[in-house]
Amino acid sequence: MSGPDAAGSAAGGAQAPRTPTPAEDDAFLAEAISLAREHMLAGDGGPFGALVVRDGQVIARGWNRVTSTNDPTAHAEVVAIRAACATLDSFELHGCTVYTSCEPCPMCLATCYWARVARIVYAATRDQAAAAGFSDALIYDEIPKAPDARQLPMDRRLADASSGPFDAWAQKADRVTY
């Protein structure tokens, strides 16, 4: 089966990572909040920070770099997840916790699911972010709509040819499913 499954499920019967204590959760979350403030004040981007942690060890840190890199996908969680995946040489982060200074936006939440993290611990809510000018309400409202009902025009074309890549993928003997 492809796509996100049960988040953080252990592969191959590997020993399950230990669950952080509430004090550890608070310490890692405080570091994410500190990263958010530090890098926002340095001009790196918006006020968001994140850590990826497994078994009590920080695997990666990330902070918002949208404006400093001109990359709208450079949100703190995505930056941290990319770094963690590179560090662990894996596109899956089973057993990892993402600590983030704010409730993840839809893109970051989806990234956490695709990376198969075990859990997310956050501080500020999306309502607090919206009050500071970072509202995701439109995206949350648009996602459940049919493509032709969204504000962003979406035109489906070449429907007859669209299954070709998927058919080839299904036949590819050395594919790596995810």
PDB file of C-alpha atoms in Angstrom:
ATOM      1  CA  MET A   1       0.000   0.000   0.000  1.00  0.00           C
ATOM      2  CA  SER A   2       1.284   3.425  -0.908  1.00  0.00           C
ATOM      3  CA  GLY A   3       0.889   6.719   0.900  1.00  0.00           C
ATOM      4  CA  PRO A   4       0.749   7.534   4.579  1.00  0.00           C
ATOM      5  CA  ASP A   5      -0.393   4.690   6.802  1.00  0.00           C
ATOM      6  CA  ALA A   6      -0.607   4.341  10.557  1.00  0.00           C
ATOM      7  CA  ALA A   7       1.766   7.081  11.684  1.00  0.00           C
ATOM      8  CA  GLY A   8       4.957   5.874  13.270  1.00  0.00           C
ATOM      9  CA  SER A   9       4.331   2.157  13.024  1.00  0.00           C
ATOM     10  CA  ALA A  10       7.504   0.202  13.680  1.00  0.00           C
ATOM     11  CA  ALA A  11       8.886  -1.589  10.640  1.00  0.00           C
ATOM     12  CA  GLY A  12      10.144  -5.127  10.717  1.00  0.00           C
ATOM     13  CA  GLY A  13       9.468  -5.681  14.409  1.00  0.00           C
ATOM     14  CA  ALA A  14      12.094  -3.139  15.432  1.00  0.00           C
ATOM     15  CA  GLN A  15      12.102  -2.109  19.073  1.00  0.00           C
ATOM     16  CA  ALA A  16       9.653   0.725  19.626  1.00  0.00           C
ATOM     17  CA  PRO A  17      11.244   4.041  20.546  1.00  0.00           C
ATOM     18  CA  ARG A  18      10.782   5.122  24.125  1.00  0.00           C
ATOM     19  CA  THR A  19       8.062   7.627  24.898  1.00  0.00           C
ATOM     20  CA  PRO A  20       9.387  11.003  26.044  1.00  0.00           C
ATOM     21  CA  THR A  21       8.447  12.182  29.515  1.00  0.00           C
ATOM     22  CA  PRO A  22       6.289  15.295  29.891  1.00  0.00           C
ATOM     23  CA  ALA A  23       9.385  17.167  31.115  1.00  0.00           C
ATOM     24  CA  GLU A  24      11.295  16.114  27.967  1.00  0.00           C
ATOM     25  CA  ASP A  25       8.343  17.147  25.798  1.00  0.00           C
ATOM     26  CA  ASP A  26       8.353  20.565  27.461  1.00  0.00           C
ATOM     27  CA  ALA A  27      12.125  20.988  27.068  1.00  0.00           C
ATOM     28  CA  PHE A  28      12.089  20.071  23.361  1.00  0.00           C
ATOM     29  CA  LEU A  29       9.078  22.283  22.760  1.00  0.00           C
ATOM     30  CA  ALA A  30      10.793  25.176  24.563  1.00  0.00           C
ATOM     31  CA  GLU A  31      13.753  24.747  22.212  1.00  0.00           C
ATOM     32  CA  ALA A  32      11.441  24.876  19.178  1.00  0.00           C
ATOM     33  CA  ILE A  33       9.901  28.092  20.520  1.00  0.00           C
ATOM     34  CA  SER A  34      13.374  29.528  21.102  1.00  0.00           C
ATOM     35  CA  LEU A  35      14.408  28.660  17.529  1.00  0.00           C
ATOM     36  CA  ALA A  36      11.278  30.401  16.242  1.00  0.00           C
ATOM     37  CA  ARG A  37      12.034  33.629  18.057  1.00  0.00           C
ATOM     38  CA  GLU A  38      15.795  33.595  17.418  1.00  0.00           C
ATOM     39  CA  HIS A  39      15.547  33.033  13.681  1.00  0.00           C
ATOM     40  CA  MET A  40      12.568  35.357  13.203  1.00  0.00           C
ATOM     41  CA  LEU A  41      14.550  38.153  14.873  1.00  0.00           C
ATOM     42  CA  ALA A  42      17.557  37.292  12.674  1.00  0.00           C
ATOM     43  CA  GLY A  43      15.419  37.845   9.583  1.00  0.00           C
ATOM     44  CA  ASP A  44      15.313  34.223   8.433  1.00  0.00           C
ATOM     45  CA  GLY A  45      11.534  34.124   8.121  1.00  0.00           C
ATOM     46  CA  GLY A  46       8.361  33.894  10.152  1.00  0.00           C
ATOM     47  CA  PRO A  47       8.165  33.016  13.864  1.00  0.00           C
ATOM     48  CA  PHE A  48       8.167  29.229  13.607  1.00  0.00           C
ATOM     49  CA  GLY A  49      10.641  26.600  14.851  1.00  0.00           C
ATOM     50  CA  ALA A  50      10.672  22.799  14.921  1.00  0.00           C
ATOM     51  CA  LEU A  51      12.704  19.809  16.074  1.00  0.00           C
ATOM     52  CA  VAL A  52      12.642  16.163  15.040  1.00  0.00           C
ATOM     53  CA  VAL A  53      13.481  13.932  18.008  1.00  0.00           C
ATOM     54  CA  ARG A  54      13.849  10.172  18.407  1.00  0.00           C
ATOM     55  CA  ASP A  55      14.744   8.309  21.588  1.00  0.00           C
ATOM     56  CA  GLY A  56      15.486  11.556  23.382  1.00  0.00           C
ATOM     57  CA  GLN A  57      17.986  12.731  20.755  1.00  0.00           C
ATOM     58  CA  VAL A  58      17.489  15.733  18.493  1.00  0.00           C
ATOM     59  CA  ILE A  59      17.847  14.455  14.923  1.00  0.00           C
ATOM     60  CA  ALA A  60      17.267  17.829  13.238  1.00  0.00           C
ATOM     61  CA  ARG A  61      16.242  21.424  13.823  1.00  0.00           C
ATOM     62  CA  GLY A  62      14.361  23.712  11.489  1.00  0.00           C
ATOM     63  CA  TRP A  63      13.030  27.214  11.417  1.00  0.00           C
ATOM     64  CA  ASN A  64      10.960  29.128   8.944  1.00  0.00           C
ATOM     65  CA  ARG A  65      13.063  30.235   5.966  1.00  0.00           C
ATOM     66  CA  VAL A  66      10.318  31.255   3.551  1.00  0.00           C
ATOM     67  CA  THR A  67      11.403  34.854   3.043  1.00  0.00           C
ATOM     68  CA  SER A  68      15.162  34.344   3.334  1.00  0.00           C
ATOM     69  CA  THR A  69      15.188  31.581   0.680  1.00  0.00           C
ATOM     70  CA  ASN A  70      12.189  32.690  -1.404  1.00  0.00           C
ATOM     71  CA  ASP A  71      10.790  29.193  -0.896  1.00  0.00           C
ATOM     72  CA  PRO A  72       7.134  29.052   0.145  1.00  0.00           C
ATOM     73  CA  THR A  73       7.615  25.445   1.288  1.00  0.00           C
ATOM     74  CA  ALA A  74      10.456  26.291   3.709  1.00  0.00           C
ATOM     75  CA  HIS A  75       8.268  26.082   6.804  1.00  0.00           C
ATOM     76  CA  ALA A  76       9.984  25.064  10.040  1.00  0.00           C
ATOM     77  CA  GLU A  77       8.519  21.555  10.132  1.00  0.00           C
ATOM     78  CA  VAL A  78       9.352  20.854   6.484  1.00  0.00           C
ATOM     79  CA  VAL A  79      12.910  22.165   6.935  1.00  0.00           C
ATOM     80  CA  ALA A  80      13.378  19.992  10.043  1.00  0.00           C
ATOM     81  CA  ILE A  81      11.861  16.908   8.396  1.00  0.00           C
ATOM     82  CA  ARG A  82      14.049  17.313   5.300  1.00  0.00           C
ATOM     83  CA  ALA A  83      17.141  17.575   7.512  1.00  0.00           C
ATOM     84  CA  ALA A  84      16.091  14.581   9.631  1.00  0.00           C
ATOM     85  CA  CYS A  85      15.475  12.452   6.547  1.00  0.00           C
ATOM     86  CA  ALA A  86      18.906  13.409   5.193  1.00  0.00           C
ATOM     87  CA  THR A  87      20.558  12.652   8.545  1.00  0.00           C
ATOM     88  CA  LEU A  88      18.851   9.267   8.880  1.00  0.00           C
ATOM     89  CA  ASP A  89      19.128   8.499   5.144  1.00  0.00           C
ATOM     90  CA  SER A  90      15.446   7.598   5.060  1.00  0.00           C
ATOM     91  CA  PHE A  91      12.220   9.159   3.822  1.00  0.00           C
ATOM     92  CA  GLU A  92      10.405   7.644   6.804  1.00  0.00           C
ATOM     93  CA  LEU A  93      10.743   8.959  10.337  1.00  0.00           C
ATOM     94  CA  HIS A  94       9.171   6.097  12.277  1.00  0.00           C
ATOM     95  CA  GLY A  95       9.389   6.655  16.003  1.00  0.00           C
ATOM     96  CA  CYS A  96      10.175  10.360  15.684  1.00  0.00           C
ATOM     97  CA  THR A  97       8.348  13.216  17.345  1.00  0.00           C
ATOM     98  CA  VAL A  98       8.059  16.619  15.707  1.00  0.00           C
ATOM     99  CA  TYR A  99       8.125  19.439  18.232  1.00  0.00           C
ATOM    100  CA  THR A 100       6.855  22.641  16.703  1.00  0.00           C
ATOM    101  CA  SER A 101       6.283  26.106  18.052  1.00  0.00           C
ATOM    102  CA  CYS A 102       2.852  26.217  16.405  1.00  0.00           C
ATOM    103  CA  GLU A 103       0.149  23.807  15.280  1.00  0.00           C
ATOM    104  CA  PRO A 104       1.241  22.677  11.796  1.00  0.00           C
ATOM    105  CA  CYS A 105      -0.330  24.230   8.735  1.00  0.00           C
ATOM    106  CA  PRO A 106      -1.983  21.840   6.246  1.00  0.00           C
ATOM    107  CA  MET A 107       1.251  21.437   4.223  1.00  0.00           C
ATOM    108  CA  CYS A 108       3.343  20.699   7.315  1.00  0.00           C
ATOM    109  CA  LEU A 109       0.729  18.333   8.726  1.00  0.00           C
ATOM    110  CA  ALA A 110       0.683  16.439   5.427  1.00  0.00           C
ATOM    111  CA  THR A 111       4.487  16.302   5.470  1.00  0.00           C
ATOM    112  CA  CYS A 112       4.384  14.792   8.962  1.00  0.00           C
ATOM    113  CA  TYR A 113       1.971  12.121   7.737  1.00  0.00           C
ATOM    114  CA  TRP A 114       4.068  11.362   4.632  1.00  0.00           C
ATOM    115  CA  ALA A 115       7.203  11.101   6.789  1.00  0.00           C
ATOM    116  CA  ARG A 116       5.287   8.789   9.130  1.00  0.00           C
ATOM    117  CA  VAL A 117       6.287  10.535  12.340  1.00  0.00           C
ATOM    118  CA  ALA A 118       4.931   8.997  15.524  1.00  0.00           C
ATOM    119  CA  ARG A 119       3.520  12.191  17.002  1.00  0.00           C
ATOM    120  CA  ILE A 120       3.451  15.970  16.950  1.00  0.00           C
ATOM    121  CA  VAL A 121       3.795  18.199  19.993  1.00  0.00           C
ATOM    122  CA  TYR A 122       2.965  21.877  19.447  1.00  0.00           C
ATOM    123  CA  ALA A 123       2.629  25.109  21.410  1.00  0.00           C
ATOM    124  CA  ALA A 124       0.637  27.888  19.704  1.00  0.00           C
ATOM    125  CA  THR A 125      -2.642  27.124  17.958  1.00  0.00           C
ATOM    126  CA  ARG A 126      -3.568  27.948  14.380  1.00  0.00           C
ATOM    127  CA  ASP A 127      -5.888  30.623  15.785  1.00  0.00           C
ATOM    128  CA  GLN A 128      -2.933  32.297  17.508  1.00  0.00           C
ATOM    129  CA  ALA A 129      -0.993  32.126  14.241  1.00  0.00           C
ATOM    130  CA  ALA A 130      -3.936  33.651  12.364  1.00  0.00           C
ATOM    131  CA  ALA A 131      -4.091  36.509  14.870  1.00  0.00           C
ATOM    132  CA  ALA A 132      -0.432  37.226  14.020  1.00  0.00           C
ATOM    133  CA  GLY A 133      -1.171  37.240  10.279  1.00  0.00           C
ATOM    134  CA  PHE A 134      -0.563  33.576   9.416  1.00  0.00           C
ATOM    135  CA  SER A 135      -4.038  32.270   8.637  1.00  0.00           C
ATOM    136  CA  ASP A 136      -4.504  28.873   7.015  1.00  0.00           C
ATOM    137  CA  ALA A 137      -8.307  29.069   7.093  1.00  0.00           C
ATOM    138  CA  LEU A 138      -8.643  29.354   3.317  1.00  0.00           C
ATOM    139  CA  ILE A 139      -6.558  26.200   2.779  1.00  0.00           C
ATOM    140  CA  TYR A 140      -8.526  24.236   5.382  1.00  0.00           C
ATOM    141  CA  ASP A 141     -11.745  25.404   3.690  1.00  0.00           C
ATOM    142  CA  GLU A 142     -10.535  24.568   0.174  1.00  0.00           C
ATOM    143  CA  ILE A 143      -9.146  21.052   0.728  1.00  0.00           C
ATOM    144  CA  PRO A 144     -12.482  19.223   1.082  1.00  0.00           C
ATOM    145  CA  LYS A 145     -13.957  20.913  -1.985  1.00  0.00           C
ATOM    146  CA  ALA A 146     -14.115  19.258  -5.389  1.00  0.00           C
ATOM    147  CA  PRO A 147     -11.279  20.514  -7.617  1.00  0.00           C
ATOM    148  CA  ASP A 148     -13.654  22.464  -9.853  1.00  0.00           C
ATOM    149  CA  ALA A 149     -15.163  24.238  -6.820  1.00  0.00           C
ATOM    150  CA  ARG A 150     -11.887  25.640  -5.465  1.00  0.00           C
ATOM    151  CA  GLN A 151     -10.864  29.284  -5.735  1.00  0.00           C
ATOM    152  CA  LEU A 152      -7.617  28.285  -7.440  1.00  0.00           C
ATOM    153  CA  PRO A 153      -8.601  27.206 -10.955  1.00  0.00           C
ATOM    154  CA  MET A 154      -7.800  23.549 -11.613  1.00  0.00           C
ATOM    155  CA  ASP A 155      -8.254  22.172 -15.124  1.00  0.00           C
ATOM    156  CA  ARG A 156      -7.919  18.442 -15.744  1.00  0.00           C
ATOM    157  CA  ARG A 157      -6.465  17.694 -19.171  1.00  0.00           C
ATOM    158  CA  LEU A 158      -5.112  14.628 -21.008  1.00  0.00           C
ATOM    159  CA  ALA A 159      -7.193  12.278 -18.881  1.00  0.00           C
ATOM    160  CA  ASP A 160      -6.619   9.393 -21.317  1.00  0.00           C
ATOM    161  CA  ALA A 161      -2.833   9.650 -20.919  1.00  0.00           C
ATOM    162  CA  SER A 162      -2.843  10.251 -17.179  1.00  0.00           C
ATOM    163  CA  SER A 163      -2.637   6.612 -16.086  1.00  0.00           C
ATOM    164  CA  GLY A 164       0.539   5.889 -18.114  1.00  0.00           C
ATOM    165  CA  PRO A 165       3.037   6.829 -15.400  1.00  0.00           C
ATOM    166  CA  PHE A 166       1.050   4.903 -12.783  1.00  0.00           C
ATOM    167  CA  ASP A 167       0.861   1.826 -14.991  1.00  0.00           C
ATOM    168  CA  ALA A 168       4.634   1.988 -15.526  1.00  0.00           C
ATOM    169  CA  TRP A 169       5.161   2.415 -11.777  1.00  0.00           C
ATOM    170  CA  ALA A 170       3.043  -0.665 -11.045  1.00  0.00           C
ATOM    171  CA  GLN A 171       5.208  -2.695 -13.452  1.00  0.00           C
ATOM    172  CA  LYS A 172       8.534  -1.339 -12.170  1.00  0.00           C
ATOM    173  CA  ALA A 173      10.197  -4.261 -10.402  1.00  0.00           C
ATOM    174  CA  ASP A 174      12.659  -2.164  -8.409  1.00  0.00           C
ATOM    175  CA  ARG A 175      10.232   0.520  -7.199  1.00  0.00           C
ATOM    176  CA  VAL A 176      10.488   1.690  -3.622  1.00  0.00           C
ATOM    177  CA  THR A 177       6.988   2.057  -2.262  1.00  0.00           C
ATOM    178  CA  TYR A 178       6.158   4.856   0.079  1.00  0.00           C
TER     179      TYR A 178
END
